[in-house]
Short mmCIF file of C-alpha atoms in Angstrom, two decimals:
data_model
loop_
_atom_site.label_atom_id
_atom_site.label_comp_id
_atom_site.label_asym_id
_atom_site.label_seq_id
_atom_site.Cartn_x
_atom_site.Cartn_y
_atom_site.Cartn_z
CA GLN A 1 -8.82 5.99 6.70
CA GLN A 2 -6.02 7.48 5.18
CA GLN A 3 -3.51 4.51 5.88
CA VAL A 4 -0.35 6.92 4.63
CA LYS A 5 -0.08 10.96 6.38
CA GLN A 6 1.31 13.29 4.50
CA SER A 7 2.58 16.70 5.48
CA PRO A 8 2.94 19.30 4.39
CA GLN A 9 -0.13 19.63 1.98
CA SER A 10 1.65 22.64 0.03
CA LEU A 11 5.54 24.29 0.45
CA ILE A 12 6.72 27.06 -1.33
CA VAL A 13 11.05 27.29 -1.37
CA GLN A 14 13.45 29.63 -3.00
CA LYS A 15 15.32 28.35 -5.85
CA GLY A 16 18.57 26.51 -4.05
CA GLY A 17 17.38 25.55 -0.88
CA ILE A 18 15.63 21.97 1.00
CA SER A 19 12.52 21.26 0.30
CA ILE A 20 11.37 18.52 2.86
CA ILE A 21 7.83 16.44 2.72
CA ASN A 22 7.15 14.08 5.72
CA CYS A 23 5.04 10.95 5.77
CA ALA A 24 3.96 8.63 8.68
CA TYR A 25 2.36 5.30 9.02
CA GLU A 26 0.66 2.65 10.57
CA ASN A 27 0.53 -0.53 8.70
CA THR A 28 3.44 -1.63 9.43
CA ALA A 29 2.94 -4.69 7.00
CA PHE A 30 4.00 -1.87 4.56
CA ASP A 31 7.23 -2.85 2.99
CA TYR A 32 7.61 -0.70 -0.50
CA PHE A 33 7.80 2.91 0.34
CA PRO A 34 8.08 4.88 -3.11
CA TRP A 35 7.20 8.73 -3.90
CA TYR A 36 6.14 9.86 -7.26
CA GLN A 37 5.87 13.39 -8.74
CA GLN A 38 3.21 14.70 -10.91
CA PHE A 39 3.02 17.78 -13.00
CA PRO A 40 -0.34 18.94 -14.06
CA GLY A 41 -1.91 16.86 -16.67
CA LYS A 42 0.20 13.96 -16.45
CA GLY A 43 -0.51 10.41 -14.09
CA PRO A 44 2.14 10.14 -11.19
CA ALA A 45 5.93 8.92 -11.98
CA LEU A 46 8.00 7.31 -9.48
CA LEU A 47 11.11 9.40 -8.27
CA ILE A 48 12.40 6.96 -5.77
CA ALA A 49 11.57 4.55 -3.69
CA ILE A 50 12.80 2.92 -0.29
CA ARG A 51 12.34 -0.74 1.72
CA PRO A 52 12.26 -0.62 5.05
CA ASP A 53 15.56 -2.05 5.66
CA VAL A 54 17.39 0.85 4.65
CA SER A 55 17.54 4.21 6.73
CA GLU A 56 18.41 6.24 3.98
CA LYS A 57 18.88 6.45 0.10
CA LYS A 58 20.31 9.05 -2.29
CA GLU A 59 19.63 9.31 -6.02
CA GLY A 60 20.68 12.43 -7.44
CA ARG A 61 19.14 15.91 -5.58
CA PHE A 62 16.57 13.61 -4.07
CA THR A 63 17.18 12.03 -0.48
CA ILE A 64 14.61 9.14 1.15
CA SER A 65 15.10 8.87 4.81
CA PHE A 66 13.58 5.93 6.43
CA ASN A 67 12.61 5.86 10.12
CA LYS A 68 11.29 1.95 11.05
CA SER A 69 10.51 2.80 14.71
CA ALA A 70 9.13 5.99 14.00
CA LYS A 71 7.42 4.59 11.14
CA GLN A 72 8.03 7.87 9.44
CA PHE A 73 9.82 8.86 6.01
CA SER A 74 10.97 11.71 4.17
CA LEU A 75 11.88 12.80 1.09
CA HIS A 76 14.66 15.61 1.08
CA ILE A 77 15.15 17.40 -2.34
CA MET A 78 18.51 19.07 -2.24
CA ASP A 79 19.13 22.40 -4.57
CA SER A 80 15.54 22.46 -5.15
CA GLN A 81 14.86 24.24 -9.11
CA PRO A 82 12.33 25.71 -10.67
CA GLY A 83 11.15 22.48 -12.45
CA ASP A 84 10.74 20.66 -9.14
CA SER A 85 7.46 22.59 -8.66
CA ALA A 86 5.40 19.60 -8.88
CA THR A 87 2.90 17.61 -6.44
CA TYR A 88 4.54 14.69 -5.00
CA PHE A 89 3.21 11.83 -3.51
CA CYS A 90 4.35 9.33 -1.11
CA ALA A 91 3.18 5.54 -1.41
CA ALA A 92 3.30 2.77 0.69
CA SER A 93 2.57 -1.03 -0.30
CA ALA A 94 2.09 -4.38 1.23
CA GLY A 95 3.67 -6.98 -0.97
CA ALA A 96 1.23 -6.44 -3.86
CA ASN A 97 0.61 -4.21 -6.50
CA ASN A 98 -1.92 -1.74 -4.97
CA LEU A 99 -0.64 1.50 -3.50
CA PHE A 100 -1.40 3.80 -0.83
CA PHE A 101 -0.82 7.04 -1.33
CA GLY A 102 -0.77 9.65 1.04
CA THR A 103 -2.58 13.27 0.12
CA GLY A 104 0.11 15.18 -1.88
CA THR A 105 2.28 18.10 -1.50
CA ARG A 106 2.27 20.78 -3.96
CA LEU A 107 6.06 22.36 -4.45
CA THR A 108 6.39 25.34 -5.44
CA VAL A 109 10.27 26.55 -5.88
CA ILE A 110 10.74 30.28 -6.60
CA PRO A 111 13.41 31.70 -9.02
CA LYS B 1 8.73 1.77 -25.73
CA ALA B 2 5.40 3.55 -25.71
CA GLY B 3 4.40 4.19 -22.32
CA VAL B 4 0.66 3.56 -20.86
CA THR B 5 -1.91 5.20 -23.16
CA GLN B 6 -5.19 5.98 -21.75
CA THR B 7 -8.53 6.48 -23.88
CA PRO B 8 -10.65 8.79 -24.02
CA ARG B 9 -8.65 11.59 -22.46
CA TYR B 10 -11.48 13.74 -21.49
CA LEU B 11 -15.02 12.77 -20.89
CA ILE B 12 -18.55 14.05 -19.80
CA LYS B 13 -21.47 12.06 -18.86
CA THR B 14 -24.35 12.70 -17.07
CA ARG B 15 -25.70 11.52 -13.73
CA GLY B 16 -27.59 7.43 -14.18
CA GLN B 17 -25.09 7.00 -17.66
CA GLN B 18 -22.02 4.12 -17.24
CA VAL B 19 -18.84 4.42 -18.91
CA THR B 20 -16.17 2.40 -20.38
CA LEU B 21 -12.40 3.64 -19.68
CA SER B 22 -9.58 1.82 -21.97
CA CYS B 23 -6.33 1.27 -20.29
CA SER B 24 -3.08 -0.08 -23.02
CA PRO B 25 -0.37 -0.67 -20.94
CA ILE B 26 3.47 -0.71 -21.98
CA SER B 27 4.76 -3.59 -23.74
CA GLY B 28 5.28 -6.55 -22.16
CA HIS B 29 3.67 -5.48 -19.25
CA ARG B 30 1.17 -7.85 -17.56
CA SER B 31 -0.33 -6.23 -14.32
CA VAL B 32 -2.41 -3.89 -14.88
CA SER B 33 -3.82 -1.53 -11.84
CA TRP B 34 -6.40 1.41 -11.59
CA TYR B 35 -6.83 4.24 -9.74
CA GLN B 36 -9.20 7.42 -8.76
CA GLN B 37 -8.01 10.90 -7.96
CA THR B 38 -9.68 13.52 -6.30
CA PRO B 39 -8.83 16.58 -4.86
CA GLY B 40 -10.66 15.32 -1.70
CA GLN B 41 -9.73 11.62 -1.86
CA GLY B 42 -6.26 11.78 -3.25
CA LEU B 43 -5.17 8.82 -4.67
CA GLN B 44 -7.48 5.43 -4.38
CA PHE B 45 -6.76 2.18 -5.35
CA LEU B 46 -9.64 0.30 -7.30
CA PHE B 47 -8.11 -3.20 -8.35
CA GLU B 48 -5.76 -5.00 -10.07
CA TYR B 49 -5.43 -7.01 -13.09
CA PHE B 50 -2.98 -10.26 -14.04
CA SER B 51 -3.73 -12.30 -16.51
CA GLU B 52 -6.84 -11.57 -17.13
CA THR B 53 -7.98 -12.06 -13.80
CA GLN B 54 -8.77 -9.40 -10.99
CA ARG B 55 -5.83 -10.11 -8.80
CA ASN B 56 -6.32 -7.32 -5.92
CA LYS B 57 -9.01 -5.27 -5.13
CA GLY B 58 -9.95 -1.69 -3.11
CA ASN B 59 -12.34 -0.47 -1.26
CA PHE B 60 -14.78 0.78 -4.28
CA PRO B 61 -18.40 -0.14 -4.84
CA GLY B 62 -19.61 -2.89 -7.11
CA ARG B 63 -20.22 0.06 -9.56
CA PHE B 64 -17.06 0.05 -10.68
CA SER B 65 -15.50 -3.47 -12.39
CA GLY B 66 -12.68 -3.70 -15.00
CA ARG B 67 -11.73 -6.07 -17.23
CA GLN B 68 -8.38 -7.25 -19.13
CA PHE B 69 -8.30 -8.31 -22.04
CA SER B 70 -5.13 -11.90 -23.72
CA ASN B 71 -3.07 -8.84 -24.57
CA SER B 72 -2.67 -7.22 -21.10
CA ARG B 73 -5.00 -4.40 -22.12
CA SER B 74 -7.54 -3.15 -19.53
CA GLU B 75 -10.96 -1.36 -19.40
CA MET B 76 -12.89 0.20 -16.75
CA ASN B 77 -16.98 -0.03 -16.71
CA VAL B 78 -18.88 2.35 -13.89
CA SER B 79 -22.34 1.97 -13.87
CA THR B 80 -25.16 3.76 -12.17
CA LEU B 81 -22.70 7.17 -12.36
CA GLU B 82 -23.07 9.57 -9.66
CA LEU B 83 -21.74 13.12 -9.31
CA GLY B 84 -18.89 11.74 -6.89
CA ASP B 85 -17.41 9.70 -9.03
CA SER B 86 -16.08 13.04 -11.15
CA ALA B 87 -12.43 12.21 -11.00
CA LEU B 88 -9.02 11.86 -12.84
CA TYR B 89 -9.08 7.84 -13.46
CA LEU B 90 -5.03 6.62 -14.12
CA CYS B 91 -4.01 3.15 -15.12
CA ALA B 92 -0.81 2.13 -14.28
CA SER B 93 1.22 -1.21 -15.58
CA SER B 94 3.58 -3.18 -14.18
CA LEU B 95 5.97 -6.24 -15.90
CA SER B 96 4.87 -7.76 -11.95
CA LEU B 97 7.51 -10.50 -12.30
CA GLY B 98 7.51 -11.72 -8.69
CA ARG B 99 5.95 -11.48 -5.24
CA GLY B 100 5.67 -7.81 -4.03
CA PHE B 101 5.28 -4.14 -5.14
CA ASN B 102 6.42 -4.07 -9.29
CA GLU B 103 7.23 -0.39 -9.91
CA GLN B 104 4.31 0.98 -11.54
CA PHE B 105 4.32 3.20 -15.03
CA PHE B 106 1.23 5.64 -15.01
CA GLY B 107 -0.49 7.02 -18.01
CA PRO B 108 -1.88 10.13 -18.27
CA GLY B 109 -5.25 9.30 -17.06
CA THR B 110 -8.79 9.63 -18.18
CA ARG B 111 -10.73 13.18 -16.82
CA LEU B 112 -14.42 12.28 -16.15
CA THR B 113 -17.21 15.31 -15.38
CA VAL B 114 -20.61 13.51 -14.35
CA LEU B 115 -23.01 16.42 -14.62
#
């Protein structure tokens, strides 16, 4: 059973556009929600993370929106660039060093 | 500071064989976690080691095992390989200073192919 559901599976965005990836979870014990970026041949790299006591967190062009009551969170990439083309994973953790990952979103930013 | 290193990067084995993968964490990091990445199942947590002890375990059969050495380096072993074990095996290290989640830094992974 997938503990974190992620959509869409793939996303194509024009350069300068906004990329939006959504995730949902059921386990209310989750208390840490990171997003990872993975390029081909590389391991995932932490992009940005949020805790459930905050509704939004912004770092540069990347913003996480968090809706605790709906048990949903999303990643917004503003002014998307071709260099952002990668696979993005949302994840969740319940107070331990093990992550439950979403299924991933392959983002392609067209120049 | 050097990142997480994993060896070997690529490995080809046949069904029934066993395999050992190695992970060297970032200097000073005491926690090492292992994940399996496949196209069908995505990224799944295998286990975490901290101070040479298994601290957390995912839902994988006993054929998957690991250990951690006193220098925090870790190995994972898969015995009696099956075709479905073909995957990218990722190692992640963290400082693990206190309770709760600590940022994990991933290595490039070991690509295992089982024929």
